[in-house]
């Protein structure tokens, strides 16, 4: 469509303004993370991090509480990713390669479960974990996370599994490979991008999750990174806060997420909206 | 816990797959194989979600307060928990507050997201790319990290918002604590949730818009249709499927909003007057130890979500078959 030059310029300006507005909080986090507290405490804000330093990051990284939370988050997240991939892969194989009785109900159940709010379940999950002695244990949290991400992971993976033609595998079997070997040699490599995308999805969910962690990780030593971040907010309610440190801490938590997110974004949103976009 | 069935499955699966292998190299491979494949999922979901849901349902019919926490047997009270909740004005306040918050936030999100999608569709490549990257950045932010930034922005002592408002002449903004009043608290929460949710909505609707053929629009323009007419008669009907799903998802997600409210409350507000359903259940359960009532409210939330999700699930199922 042709538009006049002025209207195109206007639209561009508008778009840049919106872009600026939306990215601003992210920028503000980075900016503040590099500024010393003295500068942040002044009455006029500083918009550029000139003269800043990485001191805030240094303080945060050497804080034993951060190291502990990082360790918990890493253990919980990695356990979730591995467990979710194994379980979801088998499930995706079942629903994309086989027509079995109960398949439709299984898929409906998955989709419905994926919508269940953690907030409608966490009290019961808390009681269950406490009676199993799994409160404040990374294993317990990882099991809850795995269950939470598996339904959508199956849904995401099933597209990838279906995308690998079964004929290819069968051709390899005709050429003399066993079913297992045909699968490992032919299908599995083709699935790698799907597994990466689903793995990153599970990573993002487990790394960012706050609600369930808040309920089942009650002790200070068991805090995940989001809970540790929240500790700063709680402290800010009662006393002056060193926002530079809080922003450095937030940046450290957000950085891996932003990187991974940009990798898989396309896959995730197409899974959510499904065929509605393709029309 | 979840590894046991996964480890147990392969040998049995191979046995099932092996026998019919010679005469029929393709499917159907033993009837049990697909069931073995979904077994780990089933076990996991039953243990981590099914059991808690069942417990919750049972507990919602029981007296389960602090006494029971310390070992007293929970007595059956029938619908008493539900009855006392339904007659509890506080719950109704929370329900109404949650619904209003949910609808206002979802509508704002979809309006802004839709407007941005239309804008993106009209843009040249470079400005569109810049806008998309900016939206993706906001979308990628972990919730709690976004919350700390926003709390810093609206901080009453040194926050950017108050500085900006004071600069443009709103003297009252100096030292104003936005989180101390329920209404401005929820407004702040609404802005934050909209900011977080718009990228998904905008990019999804934009993806829908790119499917609308330019020729059709051009033909309509030549025929003299105004922008609003084109929007209403051509664009909206064509993107209706994606639009309805996006609206539905926003309603469901904004109804269960928890993290944002909880963290904002931590930053210093009166929890009782700003609770939405999620934080209310949290307070009932972990704060007051009233698991019976907490379970009843949770059951209510679950039923509401499942009812709302039904259409969404059906539309996804269509794609599956």
PDB file of C-alpha atoms in Angstrom, chain B residues 86-213:
ATOM      1  CA  UNK B  86     -20.578 -16.974  50.168  1.00  0.00           C
ATOM      2  CA  UNK B  87     -21.897 -14.997  53.117  1.00  0.00           C
ATOM      3  CA  UNK B  88     -18.509 -13.394  53.757  1.00  0.00           C
ATOM      4  CA  UNK B  89     -18.528  -9.813  52.462  1.00  0.00           C
ATOM      5  CA  UNK B  90     -14.732  -9.840  52.235  1.00  0.00           C
ATOM      6  CA  UNK B  91     -14.747 -12.682  49.726  1.00  0.00           C
ATOM      7  CA  UNK B  92     -17.282 -10.874  47.578  1.00  0.00           C
ATOM      8  CA  UNK B  93     -15.165  -7.752  47.646  1.00  0.00           C
ATOM      9  CA  UNK B  94     -12.197  -9.823  46.535  1.00  0.00           C
ATOM     10  CA  UNK B  95     -14.199 -11.549  43.802  1.00  0.00           C
ATOM     11  CA  UNK B  96     -15.597  -8.295  42.451  1.00  0.00           C
ATOM     12  CA  UNK B  97     -12.204  -6.596  42.678  1.00  0.00           C
ATOM     13  CA  UNK B  98     -10.584  -9.531  40.846  1.00  0.00           C
ATOM     14  CA  UNK B  99     -13.187  -9.569  38.097  1.00  0.00           C
ATOM     15  CA  UNK B 100     -13.025  -5.814  37.549  1.00  0.00           C
ATOM     16  CA  UNK B 101      -9.234  -5.875  37.562  1.00  0.00           C
ATOM     17  CA  UNK B 102      -9.229  -8.820  35.187  1.00  0.00           C
ATOM     18  CA  UNK B 103     -11.659  -7.321  32.684  1.00  0.00           C
ATOM     19  CA  UNK B 104     -10.163  -3.821  32.734  1.00  0.00           C
ATOM     20  CA  UNK B 105      -6.622  -5.137  32.359  1.00  0.00           C
ATOM     21  CA  UNK B 106      -7.506  -7.635  29.651  1.00  0.00           C
ATOM     22  CA  UNK B 107      -9.498  -5.097  27.635  1.00  0.00           C
ATOM     23  CA  UNK B 108      -6.757  -2.480  27.894  1.00  0.00           C
ATOM     24  CA  UNK B 109      -4.153  -5.063  26.920  1.00  0.00           C
ATOM     25  CA  UNK B 110      -6.063  -6.178  23.849  1.00  0.00           C
ATOM     26  CA  UNK B 111      -6.868  -2.600  22.777  1.00  0.00           C
ATOM     27  CA  UNK B 112      -3.272  -1.436  23.105  1.00  0.00           C
ATOM     28  CA  UNK B 113      -1.929  -4.678  21.637  1.00  0.00           C
ATOM     29  CA  UNK B 114      -4.345  -4.473  18.715  1.00  0.00           C
ATOM     30  CA  UNK B 115      -3.442  -0.848  18.055  1.00  0.00           C
ATOM     31  CA  UNK B 116       0.256  -1.720  18.058  1.00  0.00           C
ATOM     32  CA  UNK B 117      -0.384  -4.645  15.711  1.00  0.00           C
ATOM     33  CA  UNK B 118      -2.149  -2.357  13.241  1.00  0.00           C
ATOM     34  CA  UNK B 119       0.689   0.130  13.612  1.00  0.00           C
ATOM     35  CA  UNK B 120       3.280  -2.585  12.925  1.00  0.00           C
ATOM     36  CA  UNK B 121       1.381  -3.653   9.857  1.00  0.00           C
ATOM     37  CA  UNK B 122       1.546  -0.137   8.459  1.00  0.00           C
ATOM     38  CA  UNK B 123       5.224   0.439   9.205  1.00  0.00           C
ATOM     39  CA  UNK B 124       8.314   0.182   7.042  1.00  0.00           C
ATOM     40  CA  UNK B 125      10.647  -2.660   7.778  1.00  0.00           C
ATOM     41  CA  UNK B 126      13.210  -0.961   9.995  1.00  0.00           C
ATOM     42  CA  UNK B 127      10.903   0.876  12.397  1.00  0.00           C
ATOM     43  CA  UNK B 128       8.791  -2.287  12.625  1.00  0.00           C
ATOM     44  CA  UNK B 129      11.824  -4.333  13.555  1.00  0.00           C
ATOM     45  CA  UNK B 130      12.804  -1.808  16.229  1.00  0.00           C
ATOM     46  CA  UNK B 131       9.313  -1.897  17.689  1.00  0.00           C
ATOM     47  CA  UNK B 132       9.275  -5.698  17.663  1.00  0.00           C
ATOM     48  CA  UNK B 133      12.630  -5.971  19.398  1.00  0.00           C
ATOM     49  CA  UNK B 134      11.495  -3.508  22.027  1.00  0.00           C
ATOM     50  CA  UNK B 135       8.302  -5.500  22.660  1.00  0.00           C
ATOM     51  CA  UNK B 136      10.282  -8.735  22.845  1.00  0.00           C
ATOM     52  CA  UNK B 137      12.601  -7.205  25.441  1.00  0.00           C
ATOM     53  CA  UNK B 138       9.674  -6.309  27.665  1.00  0.00           C
ATOM     54  CA  UNK B 139       8.128  -9.727  27.120  1.00  0.00           C
ATOM     55  CA  UNK B 140      11.361 -11.500  27.979  1.00  0.00           C
ATOM     56  CA  UNK B 141      11.769  -9.854  31.361  1.00  0.00           C
ATOM     57  CA  UNK B 142      11.242 -12.259  34.263  1.00  0.00           C
ATOM     58  CA  UNK B 143       8.190 -11.206  36.249  1.00  0.00           C
ATOM     59  CA  UNK B 144       9.952 -10.537  39.520  1.00  0.00           C
ATOM     60  CA  UNK B 145      12.733  -8.566  37.826  1.00  0.00           C
ATOM     61  CA  UNK B 146      10.124  -6.412  36.072  1.00  0.00           C
ATOM     62  CA  UNK B 147       8.424  -5.887  39.401  1.00  0.00           C
ATOM     63  CA  UNK B 148      11.603  -4.600  41.061  1.00  0.00           C
ATOM     64  CA  UNK B 149      12.144  -2.129  38.205  1.00  0.00           C
ATOM     65  CA  UNK B 150       8.579  -0.880  38.295  1.00  0.00           C
ATOM     66  CA  UNK B 151       8.641  -0.549  42.065  1.00  0.00           C
ATOM     67  CA  UNK B 152      11.817   1.482  41.697  1.00  0.00           C
ATOM     68  CA  UNK B 153      10.110   3.653  39.065  1.00  0.00           C
ATOM     69  CA  UNK B 154       7.052   4.348  41.252  1.00  0.00           C
ATOM     70  CA  UNK B 155       9.093   4.566  44.475  1.00  0.00           C
ATOM     71  CA  UNK B 156       7.743   7.490  46.472  1.00  0.00           C
ATOM     72  CA  UNK B 157      11.095   8.809  47.628  1.00  0.00           C
ATOM     73  CA  UNK B 158      13.336   8.802  44.556  1.00  0.00           C
ATOM     74  CA  UNK B 159      11.191   7.224  41.873  1.00  0.00           C
ATOM     75  CA  UNK B 160      11.241   8.449  38.307  1.00  0.00           C
ATOM     76  CA  UNK B 161       7.455   8.755  38.064  1.00  0.00           C
ATOM     77  CA  UNK B 162       7.093  11.277  40.853  1.00  0.00           C
ATOM     78  CA  UNK B 163      10.058  13.261  39.578  1.00  0.00           C
ATOM     79  CA  UNK B 164       8.508  13.388  36.106  1.00  0.00           C
ATOM     80  CA  UNK B 165       5.083  14.404  37.415  1.00  0.00           C
ATOM     81  CA  UNK B 166       6.588  17.086  39.594  1.00  0.00           C
ATOM     82  CA  UNK B 167       8.538  18.366  36.614  1.00  0.00           C
ATOM     83  CA  UNK B 168       5.404  18.773  34.516  1.00  0.00           C
ATOM     84  CA  UNK B 169       3.745  20.667  37.303  1.00  0.00           C
ATOM     85  CA  UNK B 170       1.891  18.124  39.425  1.00  0.00           C
ATOM     86  CA  UNK B 171       3.238  19.326  42.768  1.00  0.00           C
ATOM     87  CA  UNK B 172       1.150  16.828  44.714  1.00  0.00           C
ATOM     88  CA  UNK B 173       3.172  14.009  43.187  1.00  0.00           C
ATOM     89  CA  UNK B 174       6.208  14.887  45.257  1.00  0.00           C
ATOM     90  CA  UNK B 175       6.649  12.167  47.863  1.00  0.00           C
ATOM     91  CA  UNK B 176       3.325  10.593  46.923  1.00  0.00           C
ATOM     92  CA  UNK B 177       3.119   6.895  47.732  1.00  0.00           C
ATOM     93  CA  UNK B 178       1.147   5.257  44.925  1.00  0.00           C
ATOM     94  CA  UNK B 179       1.011   1.908  46.655  1.00  0.00           C
ATOM     95  CA  UNK B 180      -0.620   3.046  49.866  1.00  0.00           C
ATOM     96  CA  UNK B 181      -4.104   3.642  48.390  1.00  0.00           C
ATOM     97  CA  UNK B 182      -5.988   0.577  47.084  1.00  0.00           C
ATOM     98  CA  UNK B 183      -7.193   2.321  43.940  1.00  0.00           C
ATOM     99  CA  UNK B 184      -3.850   3.736  42.835  1.00  0.00           C
ATOM    100  CA  UNK B 185      -2.220   0.463  43.917  1.00  0.00           C
ATOM    101  CA  UNK B 186      -4.450  -1.475  41.535  1.00  0.00           C
ATOM    102  CA  UNK B 187      -3.929   1.128  38.825  1.00  0.00           C
ATOM    103  CA  UNK B 188      -0.164   0.671  39.125  1.00  0.00           C
ATOM    104  CA  UNK B 189      -0.628  -3.100  39.036  1.00  0.00           C
ATOM    105  CA  UNK B 190      -2.858  -2.749  35.972  1.00  0.00           C
ATOM    106  CA  UNK B 191      -0.272  -0.651  34.112  1.00  0.00           C
ATOM    107  CA  UNK B 192       2.456  -3.162  34.918  1.00  0.00           C
ATOM    108  CA  UNK B 193       0.383  -6.163  33.833  1.00  0.00           C
ATOM    109  CA  UNK B 194      -0.647  -4.386  30.619  1.00  0.00           C
ATOM    110  CA  UNK B 195       2.996  -3.534  29.928  1.00  0.00           C
ATOM    111  CA  UNK B 196       3.958  -7.178  30.394  1.00  0.00           C
ATOM    112  CA  UNK B 197       1.078  -8.658  28.390  1.00  0.00           C
ATOM    113  CA  UNK B 198       0.901  -6.303  25.408  1.00  0.00           C
ATOM    114  CA  UNK B 199       3.918  -7.778  23.566  1.00  0.00           C
ATOM    115  CA  UNK B 200       2.334 -11.237  23.281  1.00  0.00           C
ATOM    116  CA  UNK B 201      -0.995  -9.775  22.208  1.00  0.00           C
ATOM    117  CA  UNK B 202       0.498  -7.301  19.738  1.00  0.00           C
ATOM    118  CA  UNK B 203       2.768  -9.855  18.092  1.00  0.00           C
ATOM    119  CA  UNK B 204       0.025 -12.501  17.899  1.00  0.00           C
ATOM    120  CA  UNK B 205      -2.490 -10.117  16.356  1.00  0.00           C
ATOM    121  CA  UNK B 206       0.197  -8.820  14.024  1.00  0.00           C
ATOM    122  CA  UNK B 207       0.876 -12.398  12.908  1.00  0.00           C
ATOM    123  CA  UNK B 208      -2.855 -12.677  12.208  1.00  0.00           C
ATOM    124  CA  UNK B 209      -2.863  -9.393  10.285  1.00  0.00           C
ATOM    125  CA  UNK B 210      -0.052 -10.501   7.999  1.00  0.00           C
ATOM    126  CA  UNK B 211      -2.391 -13.232   6.772  1.00  0.00           C
ATOM    127  CA  UNK B 212      -4.888 -10.645   5.555  1.00  0.00           C
ATOM    128  CA  UNK B 213      -4.057 -10.202   1.886  1.00  0.00           C
TER     129      UNK B 213
END
